[in-house]
Each structure stands twice: as C-alpha cells, then as structure tokens.
Coordinates of C-alpha atoms in Angstrom, one line a residue:
M1 CA 113.2 72.1 140.6
S2 CA 111.3 73.0 138.0
K3 CA 108.9 69.9 136.2
R4 CA 108.8 68.9 132.1
V5 CA 105.1 67.3 132.6
A6 CA 102.4 65.8 129.0
L7 CA 99.2 65.2 129.2
L8 CA 98.4 63.8 125.6
V9 CA 94.9 63.0 125.1
G10 CA 93.9 61.0 122.2
V11 CA 90.3 60.0 120.7
S12 CA 89.0 57.4 118.6
E13 CA 85.9 56.0 119.0
Y14 CA 83.1 58.6 119.4
G15 CA 78.6 58.7 120.0
E16 CA 76.3 58.6 118.2
G17 CA 77.4 61.9 114.9
F18 CA 81.3 61.1 114.6
E19 CA 83.4 59.7 112.4
P20 CA 86.5 56.8 114.2
L21 CA 90.2 58.0 114.0
P22 CA 92.0 55.5 115.0
G23 CA 95.0 57.2 113.4
S24 CA 94.4 59.4 117.5
L25 CA 95.5 56.6 118.8
R26 CA 98.5 56.0 117.3
D27 CA 99.0 60.3 116.8
M28 CA 98.5 60.2 121.4
Q29 CA 101.7 57.1 121.3
A30 CA 103.9 58.3 119.0
M31 CA 103.8 61.7 120.6
Q32 CA 104.2 59.7 123.9
T33 CA 107.4 57.3 122.3
V34 CA 109.6 61.2 122.0
L35 CA 108.6 62.9 124.9
Q36 CA 108.7 60.8 127.8
N37 CA 112.6 59.8 126.0
P38 CA 114.7 61.4 128.6
D39 CA 117.7 62.4 125.7
C40 CA 114.8 64.0 123.3
G41 CA 111.7 65.7 125.2
A42 CA 112.5 63.8 128.4
F43 CA 108.5 65.0 129.7
E44 CA 106.9 62.8 132.8
V45 CA 104.4 62.3 130.7
Q46 CA 100.0 60.9 131.4
P47 CA 98.3 59.4 128.4
L48 CA 94.4 59.5 128.3
E49 CA 92.5 57.6 125.7
N50 CA 89.4 57.8 124.6
C51 CA 88.7 59.0 128.4
D52 CA 84.8 60.5 128.4
R53 CA 84.2 64.4 128.8
T54 CA 84.0 63.8 132.5
L55 CA 87.0 62.1 132.5
L56 CA 88.9 64.7 130.5
E57 CA 88.0 68.1 132.9
A58 CA 89.5 66.1 135.8
Q59 CA 92.4 64.8 134.2
I60 CA 93.1 68.8 132.5
E61 CA 92.4 70.4 135.9
Q62 CA 94.6 68.2 138.1
F63 CA 97.5 68.6 135.3
F64 CA 97.7 72.4 135.5
R65 CA 96.4 72.8 139.3
G66 CA 99.5 72.8 141.7
R67 CA 102.4 73.8 139.3
D68 CA 105.3 76.0 139.9
P69 CA 106.0 78.6 137.8
E70 CA 109.5 77.3 136.1
D71 CA 107.3 73.5 135.2
L72 CA 106.4 73.8 131.6
L73 CA 103.2 72.1 130.7
L74 CA 102.6 70.1 127.8
L75 CA 99.4 68.9 126.5
Y76 CA 98.9 68.0 123.5
F77 CA 95.0 66.4 122.1
S78 CA 93.8 64.3 118.5
G79 CA 90.2 63.6 118.0
H80 CA 87.3 65.6 116.6
G81 CA 86.8 69.0 117.2
D82 CA 83.4 71.1 116.1
L83 CA 82.2 74.9 117.1
G84 CA 78.6 73.4 118.8
S85 CA 75.5 74.0 118.0
G86 CA 74.7 77.7 118.4
G87 CA 75.3 78.6 115.2
M88 CA 77.6 80.5 113.0
L89 CA 76.9 84.0 115.8
H90 CA 77.8 81.6 118.4
Q91 CA 80.2 80.1 117.7
Q92 CA 82.4 77.8 119.6
L93 CA 85.4 75.5 119.8
H94 CA 84.6 72.2 121.9
F95 CA 87.0 68.8 121.6
C96 CA 84.8 65.6 121.5
T97 CA 85.5 63.4 123.8
H98 CA 84.3 59.3 123.4
N99 CA 80.6 60.1 125.4
T100 CA 80.1 63.2 122.2
Y101 CA 77.3 62.7 119.7
K102 CA 74.9 64.5 117.9
Q103 CA 71.7 64.6 117.9
Q104 CA 70.2 66.1 115.1
G105 CA 73.5 67.2 112.9
R106 CA 74.4 68.8 115.8
L107 CA 76.4 69.3 118.8
V108 CA 75.7 67.9 122.3
E109 CA 77.9 70.4 124.3
S110 CA 77.0 68.7 127.2
S111 CA 79.3 65.4 125.8
A112 CA 82.6 67.5 124.8
L113 CA 85.1 70.2 126.2
S114 CA 84.5 72.9 126.1
A115 CA 87.3 75.0 124.7
G116 CA 86.8 77.6 127.0
F117 CA 86.8 74.9 130.4
L118 CA 90.8 74.8 129.2
K119 CA 91.3 78.3 128.8
R120 CA 90.3 78.7 132.6
Q121 CA 92.7 75.9 133.5
M122 CA 95.6 77.2 131.3
D123 CA 94.5 81.3 133.0
M124 CA 94.4 79.6 136.7
T125 CA 97.7 77.6 136.8
R126 CA 100.9 79.3 138.3
S127 CA 102.9 78.1 135.0
Q128 CA 104.7 80.6 132.9
Q129 CA 105.8 78.2 129.8
V130 CA 102.9 75.5 128.6
V131 CA 102.6 74.3 125.7
V132 CA 98.8 72.5 124.0
I133 CA 99.0 71.4 120.4
L134 CA 95.7 70.6 118.6
D135 CA 95.8 68.0 116.1
C136 CA 91.5 68.8 116.1
C137 CA 89.7 69.3 112.7
Y138 CA 87.4 68.8 110.2
S139 CA 84.5 65.5 110.5
G140 CA 84.0 62.9 108.2
A141 CA 85.3 60.8 105.6
I142 CA 86.6 61.9 102.1
A143 CA 88.0 58.8 100.4
D144 CA 91.0 56.9 102.4
W145 CA 91.5 60.2 104.2
I146 CA 89.6 61.8 107.5
K147 CA 88.7 65.4 108.0
K148 CA 88.9 66.6 111.3
G149 CA 86.6 69.0 112.9
E150 CA 84.5 72.2 111.7
G151 CA 84.1 75.3 110.1
D152 CA 86.4 78.3 111.4
I153 CA 87.8 78.3 114.3
D154 CA 89.5 80.6 115.9
F155 CA 92.2 79.6 119.1
D156 CA 93.7 83.5 119.4
E157 CA 91.9 83.5 122.7
L158 CA 94.3 80.5 124.3
K159 CA 96.5 83.4 123.9
A160 CA 99.0 85.0 126.7
K161 CA 101.7 85.3 128.2
G162 CA 104.2 82.0 127.6
R163 CA 102.5 80.6 126.1
V164 CA 101.9 78.9 122.8
I165 CA 99.3 77.2 120.9
L166 CA 100.4 75.0 118.0
A167 CA 97.5 74.1 115.6
S168 CA 97.2 71.7 113.2
S169 CA 95.8 74.1 110.7
S170 CA 95.5 77.8 110.5
A171 CA 91.5 78.3 111.3
A172 CA 91.5 74.9 112.7
Q173 CA 89.6 74.4 109.4
V174 CA 90.6 71.2 107.6
A175 CA 93.2 68.5 108.8
L176 CA 94.4 65.2 107.5
Q177 CA 94.2 61.9 108.8
A178 CA 95.2 59.1 106.9
R179 CA 92.9 56.5 108.2
D180 CA 96.1 53.4 109.2
G181 CA 98.4 55.9 109.9
L182 CA 99.6 59.3 111.5
S183 CA 98.0 62.2 110.6
L184 CA 100.1 64.7 108.4
Y185 CA 100.6 67.1 111.2
T186 CA 101.8 64.7 114.9
R187 CA 104.3 62.8 112.0
Y188 CA 104.9 65.5 111.2
L189 CA 105.9 67.2 114.4
V190 CA 106.9 63.8 115.4
E191 CA 109.5 63.9 113.1
G192 CA 110.5 67.5 114.3
M193 CA 111.5 66.0 117.8
E194 CA 113.4 63.6 116.3
G195 CA 115.3 66.1 114.9
A196 CA 113.9 66.9 111.9
A197 CA 114.0 71.0 113.0
Y198 CA 116.1 71.5 114.2
P199 CA 118.4 75.1 113.0
G200 CA 121.7 73.7 114.1
Q201 CA 122.5 75.6 116.5
G202 CA 121.1 75.8 120.3
E203 CA 120.3 72.8 122.6
W204 CA 116.8 72.5 122.3
I205 CA 114.6 72.5 119.5
V206 CA 112.4 75.5 119.8
A207 CA 108.1 75.6 119.8
R208 CA 108.8 77.9 116.0
D209 CA 111.5 75.5 115.4
L210 CA 108.3 73.1 114.5
H211 CA 105.8 74.8 113.7
G212 CA 108.3 75.9 111.0
Y213 CA 109.2 72.1 110.1
A214 CA 105.0 71.2 110.2
D215 CA 104.2 73.8 108.0
R216 CA 107.1 73.3 105.3
R217 CA 106.4 69.8 105.2
L218 CA 102.7 70.1 104.6
E219 CA 103.1 72.4 102.2
I220 CA 106.1 70.3 100.3
E221 CA 102.5 67.3 100.5
S222 CA 101.3 70.3 99.3
K223 CA 97.4 67.7 100.7
G224 CA 94.9 70.5 99.6
G225 CA 94.7 71.5 103.2
Y226 CA 95.0 74.3 105.3
P227 CA 98.5 75.2 106.3
P228 CA 99.5 74.9 110.1
K229 CA 99.8 77.7 112.4
I230 CA 101.1 79.0 115.6
I231 CA 99.5 81.2 118.0
A232 CA 101.9 82.5 120.8
E233 CA 102.8 85.9 122.3
D234 CA 106.9 87.0 123.0
T235 CA 108.5 84.2 124.8
G236 CA 106.2 82.0 124.2
F237 CA 107.5 81.0 120.3
D238 CA 110.8 79.8 121.9
L239 CA 109.7 77.8 124.7
P240 CA 112.0 74.4 124.5
I241 CA 110.8 71.4 123.5
V242 CA 113.2 68.3 123.3
R243 CA 117.0 68.3 123.0
A244 CA 119.5 69.3 120.0
P245 CA 120.7 65.9 118.6
K246 CA 123.1 64.0 118.5
P247 CA 125.8 64.6 115.7
E248 CA 124.1 61.7 113.1
P249 CA 125.6 61.9 109.4
K250 CA 122.6 60.4 108.0
L251 CA 120.2 62.5 109.8
E252 CA 122.7 65.5 108.3
Y253 CA 122.4 64.4 105.1
R254 CA 118.8 63.6 105.2
K255 CA 118.6 67.5 105.8
A256 CA 121.1 69.2 103.6
V257 CA 119.3 67.0 100.6
D258 CA 116.0 68.8 101.5
R259 CA 117.6 71.7 102.1
I260 CA 118.5 71.8 98.2
F261 CA 114.9 70.4 96.9
Q262 CA 113.9 73.6 98.2
E263 CA 115.9 75.1 97.2
L264 CA 115.4 74.1 93.7
D265 CA 111.0 74.0 93.9
Q266 CA 111.4 77.8 95.3
E267 CA 113.6 79.1 92.1
L268 CA 112.0 76.7 89.3
G269 CA 108.5 76.1 90.8
L270 CA 106.5 74.7 87.8
E271 CA 110.0 74.2 85.7
F272 CA 111.3 71.6 89.4
S273 CA 110.2 68.6 87.7
G274 CA 111.5 67.0 90.8
A275 CA 114.4 66.0 90.4
I276 CA 118.2 67.0 90.3
E277 CA 119.5 68.1 87.0
E278 CA 122.1 70.5 87.8
E279 CA 126.8 69.3 87.6
L280 CA 126.6 71.9 90.7
D281 CA 123.8 70.2 92.7
R282 CA 124.9 67.6 92.5
G283 CA 127.6 68.0 93.8
R284 CA 127.5 69.5 96.5
L285 CA 125.7 66.6 97.3
D286 CA 128.1 64.4 96.6
T287 CA 130.6 65.6 98.3
R288 CA 128.5 65.9 101.7
W289 CA 128.1 62.2 101.5
R290 CA 132.0 61.8 101.4
R291 CA 131.7 64.3 104.0
L292 CA 129.7 62.8 106.4
G293 CA 131.2 59.4 105.7
I294 CA 128.6 57.4 104.1
S295 CA 128.2 55.0 102.1
S296 CA 126.4 56.2 98.8
E297 CA 123.9 53.4 98.4
D298 CA 123.1 54.9 101.9
A299 CA 123.0 58.1 100.4
K300 CA 121.1 56.6 97.6
T301 CA 118.4 55.4 99.8
I302 CA 118.4 58.7 101.9
E303 CA 118.0 61.5 98.5
E304 CA 115.4 58.6 97.1
Q305 CA 113.0 59.0 100.2
V306 CA 113.3 62.8 100.7
Q307 CA 112.5 63.6 96.3
Q308 CA 109.5 61.6 96.2
P309 CA 107.1 63.7 97.7
Y310 CA 109.0 66.9 95.3
L311 CA 108.4 63.9 92.1
V312 CA 104.4 64.2 93.5
R313 CA 104.3 67.6 93.4
A314 CA 106.1 68.3 89.8
E315 CA 103.7 66.2 88.6
Q316 CA 100.4 68.0 90.0
R317 CA 101.5 71.0 89.4
R318 CA 102.2 70.0 85.2
N319 CA 98.7 68.4 85.5
Y320 CA 96.8 71.1 86.4
A321 CA 98.6 73.7 84.1
D322 CA 98.2 70.7 81.7
Y323 CA 94.6 72.0 82.5
F324 CA 94.0 75.3 83.1
E325 CA 96.0 76.3 79.4
K326 CA 93.0 73.7 78.4
A327 CA 91.0 75.9 80.1
T328 CA 92.0 79.7 78.3
K329 CA 90.1 80.0 75.0
N330 CA 91.5 83.0 73.1
G331 CA 93.2 84.3 74.9
F332 CA 91.6 85.1 77.5
L333 CA 91.1 83.3 81.1
P334 CA 89.1 81.4 82.2
E335 CA 85.1 81.4 82.6
E336 CA 83.2 81.7 85.7
S337 CA 82.4 77.6 84.6
A338 CA 85.5 76.5 84.2
R339 CA 87.1 77.4 86.9
R340 CA 84.8 75.8 89.6
K341 CA 85.9 72.5 86.8
L342 CA 89.7 74.1 87.3
K343 CA 88.8 73.7 91.4
D344 CA 87.7 70.7 91.2
I345 CA 90.1 69.6 89.4
R346 CA 92.8 71.3 92.1
E347 CA 91.5 69.5 95.2
N348 CA 91.4 65.5 93.6
L349 CA 94.9 66.2 92.6
L350 CA 95.9 66.7 96.2
L351 CA 97.3 70.2 95.3
G352 CA 97.2 72.9 97.2
E353 CA 95.8 76.1 96.9
D354 CA 98.6 78.7 96.9
D355 CA 100.6 76.3 94.4
A356 CA 97.7 76.0 91.3
D357 CA 97.5 80.7 92.0
R358 CA 101.4 80.2 91.1
I359 CA 100.7 77.5 88.2
E360 CA 97.9 80.3 87.4
Q361 CA 100.0 83.9 87.9
Q362 CA 102.7 81.9 85.3
L363 CA 100.5 80.9 82.7
T364 CA 98.7 84.1 83.0
Q365 CA 102.6 86.4 81.8
Q366 CA 103.8 83.2 79.9
L367 CA 100.7 83.5 77.5
N368 CA 99.6 86.8 78.4
L369 CA 96.0 86.3 79.2
K370 CA 93.6 89.0 79.5
S371 CA 90.3 89.0 81.4
A372 CA 87.0 88.9 79.7
S373 CA 86.3 91.8 81.8
T374 CA 88.4 94.3 79.8
I375 CA 85.5 93.4 76.4
L376 CA 82.3 94.2 78.9
A377 CA 80.5 96.8 76.7
P378 CA 81.2 101.1 77.4
E379 CA 77.9 101.2 78.8
T380 CA 78.4 98.2 81.3
A381 CA 81.6 98.1 82.1
L382 CA 82.5 98.5 85.7
V383 CA 85.4 101.4 84.8
I384 CA 86.4 104.9 87.3
P385 CA 84.0 107.2 86.3
P386 CA 85.9 110.0 83.4
S387 CA 87.1 113.0 84.9
T388 CA 85.5 115.9 84.5
S389 CA 88.4 118.9 85.3
S390 CA 91.7 118.7 82.9
A391 CA 93.2 117.1 81.5
Q392 CA 96.8 118.4 83.8
T393 CA 97.6 116.6 87.0
P394 CA 97.0 118.3 89.6
L395 CA 99.5 120.3 91.9
R396 CA 98.9 118.1 94.9
Y397 CA 100.0 115.3 93.2
A398 CA 103.3 116.9 91.5
Q399 CA 105.8 114.4 94.3
L400 CA 103.9 112.2 93.4
E401 CA 104.4 112.4 89.6
K402 CA 108.0 113.3 90.3
H403 CA 108.5 109.7 92.3
L404 CA 106.4 107.4 89.7
E405 CA 108.4 109.7 86.1
N406 CA 112.2 108.3 88.3
Q407 CA 110.5 104.8 89.2
E408 CA 111.0 105.0 92.7
W409 CA 108.7 103.0 93.8
K410 CA 108.1 102.7 97.1
E411 CA 109.1 105.9 98.1
A412 CA 106.0 106.5 94.8
D413 CA 103.3 104.0 97.5
K414 CA 104.1 106.5 100.6
E415 CA 103.7 109.3 98.7
T416 CA 100.2 107.6 97.1
Y417 CA 99.4 106.1 101.5
R418 CA 100.0 109.9 102.5
L419 CA 97.7 111.9 99.9
M420 CA 95.3 109.0 100.6
I421 CA 95.2 109.6 104.4
T422 CA 95.6 113.6 104.3
T423 CA 92.1 113.2 101.8
V424 CA 89.8 111.8 103.9
G425 CA 91.3 114.3 106.9
K426 CA 93.5 112.4 109.1
K427 CA 97.5 112.5 110.2
K428 CA 100.7 110.7 108.5
G429 CA 100.4 106.7 110.2
Q430 CA 96.7 107.0 111.0
Y431 CA 94.8 104.2 109.1
F432 CA 92.2 104.3 107.0
N433 CA 89.6 102.8 107.9
R434 CA 86.0 101.4 106.1
A435 CA 84.5 104.7 106.0
D436 CA 86.3 106.6 104.8
L437 CA 87.3 105.1 102.0
D438 CA 82.8 104.3 101.2
T439 CA 83.0 108.3 100.3
F440 CA 86.1 108.3 99.1
P441 CA 86.7 111.4 96.4
F442 CA 86.4 109.6 92.7
E443 CA 88.1 112.6 91.3
D444 CA 91.6 111.3 93.6
L445 CA 90.9 108.2 93.2
R446 CA 90.9 108.6 88.9
T447 CA 93.4 110.5 89.5
L448 CA 95.8 108.6 91.4
D449 CA 94.6 105.5 89.6
Q450 CA 96.1 107.4 86.1
L451 CA 99.5 107.9 87.3
W452 CA 100.6 104.7 89.0
V453 CA 99.2 103.2 85.1
K454 CA 101.0 105.6 83.3
Y455 CA 104.3 105.3 84.5
S456 CA 103.8 100.9 84.4
K457 CA 103.0 100.5 80.9
T458 CA 105.7 97.6 79.6
P459 CA 106.3 96.2 76.3
D460 CA 104.3 93.5 78.1
Y461 CA 102.0 95.6 79.9
P462 CA 100.3 98.9 77.1
D463 CA 97.8 99.1 79.0
G464 CA 99.8 99.1 82.0
K465 CA 100.4 97.3 85.0
W466 CA 100.1 98.9 88.3
G467 CA 97.6 101.4 89.9
F468 CA 93.8 101.0 91.8
S469 CA 92.4 99.7 87.9
I470 CA 95.1 97.0 87.6
Q471 CA 94.0 95.3 90.8
K472 CA 89.9 96.2 90.7
Q473 CA 90.4 93.4 87.8
I474 CA 92.4 90.4 89.2
W475 CA 89.9 90.8 92.3
Q476 CA 87.4 90.9 90.1
E477 CA 88.7 87.7 88.6
C478 CA 89.0 86.5 92.7
G479 CA 85.7 86.1 93.1
Y480 CA 84.9 89.4 94.4
P481 CA 85.4 88.7 97.6
T482 CA 84.6 90.7 101.1
D483 CA 85.8 87.7 103.9
D484 CA 89.5 88.3 105.1
N485 CA 89.2 83.9 105.7
D486 CA 88.0 83.8 102.6
N487 CA 90.3 81.2 99.8
D488 CA 89.2 83.9 97.4
W489 CA 91.4 86.8 98.8
R490 CA 93.8 84.7 99.8
R491 CA 95.0 83.7 96.1
F492 CA 94.1 87.0 95.4
G493 CA 97.7 87.7 97.5
T494 CA 99.3 85.8 95.9
R495 CA 98.2 86.6 92.3
V496 CA 99.5 90.3 93.3
G497 CA 102.0 89.2 95.3
W498 CA 101.5 90.6 98.3
R499 CA 101.4 86.5 99.8
K500 CA 103.9 84.0 99.4
G501 CA 103.5 80.5 99.8
N502 CA 101.0 80.6 103.0
N503 CA 102.4 84.0 104.4
W504 CA 101.0 87.4 103.4
V505 CA 104.6 89.2 102.8
S506 CA 106.1 92.6 104.8
Y507 CA 105.7 95.8 103.3
D508 CA 109.7 96.1 103.1
N509 CA 109.8 92.5 101.2
L510 CA 107.7 92.7 98.0
S511 CA 110.1 93.7 95.4
F512 CA 109.6 97.6 94.0
D513 CA 110.4 96.4 90.4
L514 CA 108.0 97.5 87.6
E515 CA 110.6 93.7 85.2
K516 CA 110.5 91.5 88.5
S517 CA 106.9 92.3 90.3
L518 CA 103.4 90.7 89.2
I519 CA 100.9 92.3 87.8
G520 CA 99.0 94.3 90.5
E521 CA 101.6 94.4 93.0
L522 CA 101.4 98.5 93.7
P523 CA 100.3 100.7 95.6
V524 CA 100.1 98.5 98.5
W525 CA 98.5 101.4 100.0
R526 CA 98.7 100.4 103.9
F527 CA 95.3 100.5 106.3
R528 CA 95.5 98.4 108.8
L529 CA 98.3 96.7 110.2
W530 CA 96.0 93.4 110.8
G531 CA 98.8 90.5 110.6
S532 CA 99.4 92.2 107.3
F533 CA 99.4 94.9 106.3
V534 CA 95.8 95.2 104.5
R535 CA 92.7 94.7 105.8
L536 CA 90.5 93.1 103.1
G537 CA 87.2 94.6 104.2
S538 CA 88.9 98.8 103.5
F539 CA 90.4 97.1 99.8
S540 CA 86.9 95.9 98.4
S541 CA 85.6 99.1 100.2
L542 CA 87.3 100.8 97.7
I543 CA 88.0 99.1 95.3
Q544 CA 84.3 98.3 94.9
R545 CA 83.8 102.6 94.3
L546 CA 86.6 102.5 91.8
A547 CA 83.8 99.8 90.0
G548 CA 81.5 103.0 89.9
C549 CA 78.5 100.9 91.4
S550 CA 76.7 99.5 94.4
T551 CA 79.1 98.1 97.4
N552 CA 76.8 95.0 97.6
P553 CA 79.1 92.4 95.4
S554 CA 75.9 90.6 94.4
L555 CA 74.9 92.9 92.6
I556 CA 78.0 93.3 91.3
R557 CA 78.4 90.4 90.9
K558 CA 75.0 90.6 88.8
L559 CA 75.9 93.3 86.2
A560 CA 79.3 91.3 85.6
D561 CA 77.2 87.7 84.1
S562 CA 74.6 89.6 82.9
V563 CA 76.6 91.7 80.8
N564 CA 79.0 88.5 80.7
S565 CA 75.6 86.4 78.6
D566 CA 75.8 88.9 76.3
R567 CA 78.9 89.8 75.6
P568 CA 79.4 87.9 71.4
T569 CA 81.7 85.7 71.3
P570 CA 85.5 86.8 70.6

C-alpha cells in the first residue's frame, strides 16, 4: 500500500553571520497542521527543528531510502539559503542549519547542507512522486521584514520526471518573512491547502493549483519581492498534495469575492480604486451570499477581508503614479537620475516592479511622453545607418509589404522572421544565434524597420508604433539590459507587451492589433524558445547593431550620457 510521507524542516537559529528567523518554526508548524490532517494532507509527518548539518543529512538520506515507487514524498524547508563561498563562477545552493556560520562574510560550506546532496538522494529514491517545497532566500533584515537566501539560485538542477519543486521566489533571490508571523509564501501555501487553491473540480488540490494561488496572492499583496516558481516535468505539476475541501459556504463566498476583485483589478488597472462600485458586480455578490445561505454580516466581513490588500494596492499605485508624473518634464520621460529616485520610491511603497511598469506604460500613453533620446543631435544620435540604395522597396520584401498594407500583422511578423532567417543562410523553423545577428546586414535591417514603421503610423504615433528602431528606443529607456535575469529586461518585456504580470506571454496570445497593442510590440522575431519566445542575448545583440556603434553596452551608455549632458533644455 502506498504511503504519503512528509519531512518538515524549520531552522530559526544559526551561527555567526546569519540573522535569526523566528518565523521559520511557525512556518513548519503551520505546514505540519495542514499536512497531517487526515481530511486534508493525510501525510505521515516528521518535523525537524533547528537541527545541525549532520543530523539533517542523515534524516534526508533516511527519508528517501527504502521507498516504493507509488509512495508520495514531500520535503519542506523553511530557513536561510546561501550560494556558498565559491563566488559568482562557482555558485551552489546550500541550506543553512543550526550550526551554519560565516567567516569574513562568506559561508563555511562544511557547516551547511548542499543542494547537490539533496539532489543525489532524490535521484536514488525509488519513489516516483516527490514534492520539494523550499521557502529559503536572502539573509539580512529590512525594517520589520527579513529577506531569506542569497543571490540568484537555479533550482533547475533538481528537476526530474515525477518531481516538482515549489520555490519561494523565481530565482530564490528574495522571499519576505514577517518577524512575528509566517512567511508570506508559506502562509499562502497553507491557505491554498486549506481550500483556497481548489479549482472547483477533482478530488485533490495539486501542485500547480497551490503554485497558482500563492503566485496570485503574492502578486496582489505586492510586497516588492520576486514571484514564486514551480519547476516540474510532465506529471510533476499534477502531484496530489491535499484533498479537495468539503463544501463550505463561507469559503465558497470568499473565492467568489476574490474572483470579482481579480477581474476588476485586471480590467481597470490604475483606475481600480479597490472597491466594488459597479451595480452589476454588487448584484453578483448579493445574490451569491443569499444563494449560499450566508448572513449579510458574514458576507460583509468576508468582503472586507478580501478587499483589504486591493485597497492597499490601489493606494500604492496612485502614489507611484503621482510621483512618476512629477518626474516627467516638458513632455519627456524621466531622466536616469529621476528613475533611480523612482526606484527607491517604488521599493518604499512595497510596489511590485510589474505594477510600476504598467503604471508607467499607461501614463506614457496618456501623457504622450517622449524619450529624451529622440532629441539627440543628428551627428551623435544612435540611429540606423541611412540607406545607400534607391527608395524603392526591394522585390524580396514585397510579400511583407503586402501583409503590412493589409494590416495582416501576425502574417507580417512571420514573414519578417522568414526574411531574416533566410538572410543569415538558415531555413524556416531554425533559430538565430548571436553570431547570426552580430553580422546581420544593416541594409536589410533598415528596410525591415522602415516598412514596420511606415505601416504602423497612427494619429497618436505619427512616427510609427512598431519597428526595430522603436524597440531600440524602449530598450535604451529600460537601461540597456543585456542579461536574461536583469530586472530591466523584464521591464522592457512589460513595456512592449511581451510580458504580463509575472509571466512572459506566449506568441499566440500577443494582441497583433495596432490599436490595442503597446508601442514596440512588433515585430517579435522569435529567436529561441527558452521559457518565452525571445532570448535577450540575441535581442540585445541585434538592438546594439541598430545603434550603429560598439556592441559593448557600457560604451553605448557613455555615448548616450555624453550627448545627454550637452543637450540643451527643451
């Protein structure tokens, strides 16, 4: 008979160099309560508090040994994480224990448990159903919050068939824990296990349900951290964690209220006040609580509880919007010095980056803001080299021009890819590499850009809404990102509509609508399928060729800064 077994680890006290995490034991205890409940998780639970490295290794080895393929194993860890003492080139995640310490600011690796040891035990177990939940990130206190973990940690090495990893942030960079309560991530996982993550059908709440709920709650709370991550292959996403909840009217009403607030938040954005003002939405709730047999007093209490984070978020958005508008001058987007100050304001407001990006997009369109780089002197501006041929469009671009003229935007984007991939000597269906784009002909790039700009002109965008040169300008405004994990790259993706919320948008879910799209959305020119449709290494390579100067981003910045410093006040 198959078993459901859980090993829960909480570490609150550490050696020299680590901040105490009193909430970690509360995290573990809350997880224990819900997992060992026979009507919920139905796990055999083994808790492990403030253990040293030797004991933790022994318990993990024993936990994975002697299991049957049908057994479901769940390992939970709440505590500090650290990348080790190997520097940037030799990083490896370590789980810190009671006797873990630092010397001269660096981890003594022999005092912590490495992710490599955990991976080996997971690889050797016979169980084909393994769940690992890691609530560990950045060490160091910030006011009443504590960050847990260190650096940019890659959990992908733990991925395998029949296995799922739930991590408290997308790269284990930042997770927030209240000094006197549960960590946010564990709190939302527990809420989800208690029924809030139930999708409404099936006998179980599975891993993807829990991740989706925690991800959404963290995004709504907008504490300024990084989104959680789920890592799995095939069946790992659907491993059964807890039983579906029994019908409970108040829980059903809470979920109904939250759905309506989600809809309003997504539809109205900056205009959402955090309150239900539409009579039909009010009617949806009033008829719902009556149907469920809930009293008006209970319904009001539930609504107020669900509404609170949306009210806070609405106030955060309004405050940031006010500061952003103050940072604009004479119709131009904020300068670099103002953006640094805005970043501090955003962090102080505990506003998420994606929220801030959406606010900036909306105000940029509403106020018709322009980039200061558009007034660079002609002799130093970062522009596409002028054409050396006749003004007539080359014959090989006739099909692209026809699609653009007929406003067949998706077809035009696909034709742009076909033209570009054949230009570098490859076949349709293949991908670009950086070398292809480092040597992509300027003349072809200029022609493609001119066509997209020409046919995307509107009354609001007389200089064009789409095109490589438009994307280049936004790329510059976002800080010249050159790293896939760069926050500026994610900000660029949000600015052009390739990223929504915390996720990159799939190709088929782009708008392909000149009126509704964001400026710079097209062309997409998908380089390589790697978590999204575009890979920054290739993108920045081509964008920097658009600049007509060195592919060294620091040189581009110096050129732009030198020009900007001499620019007269408009």
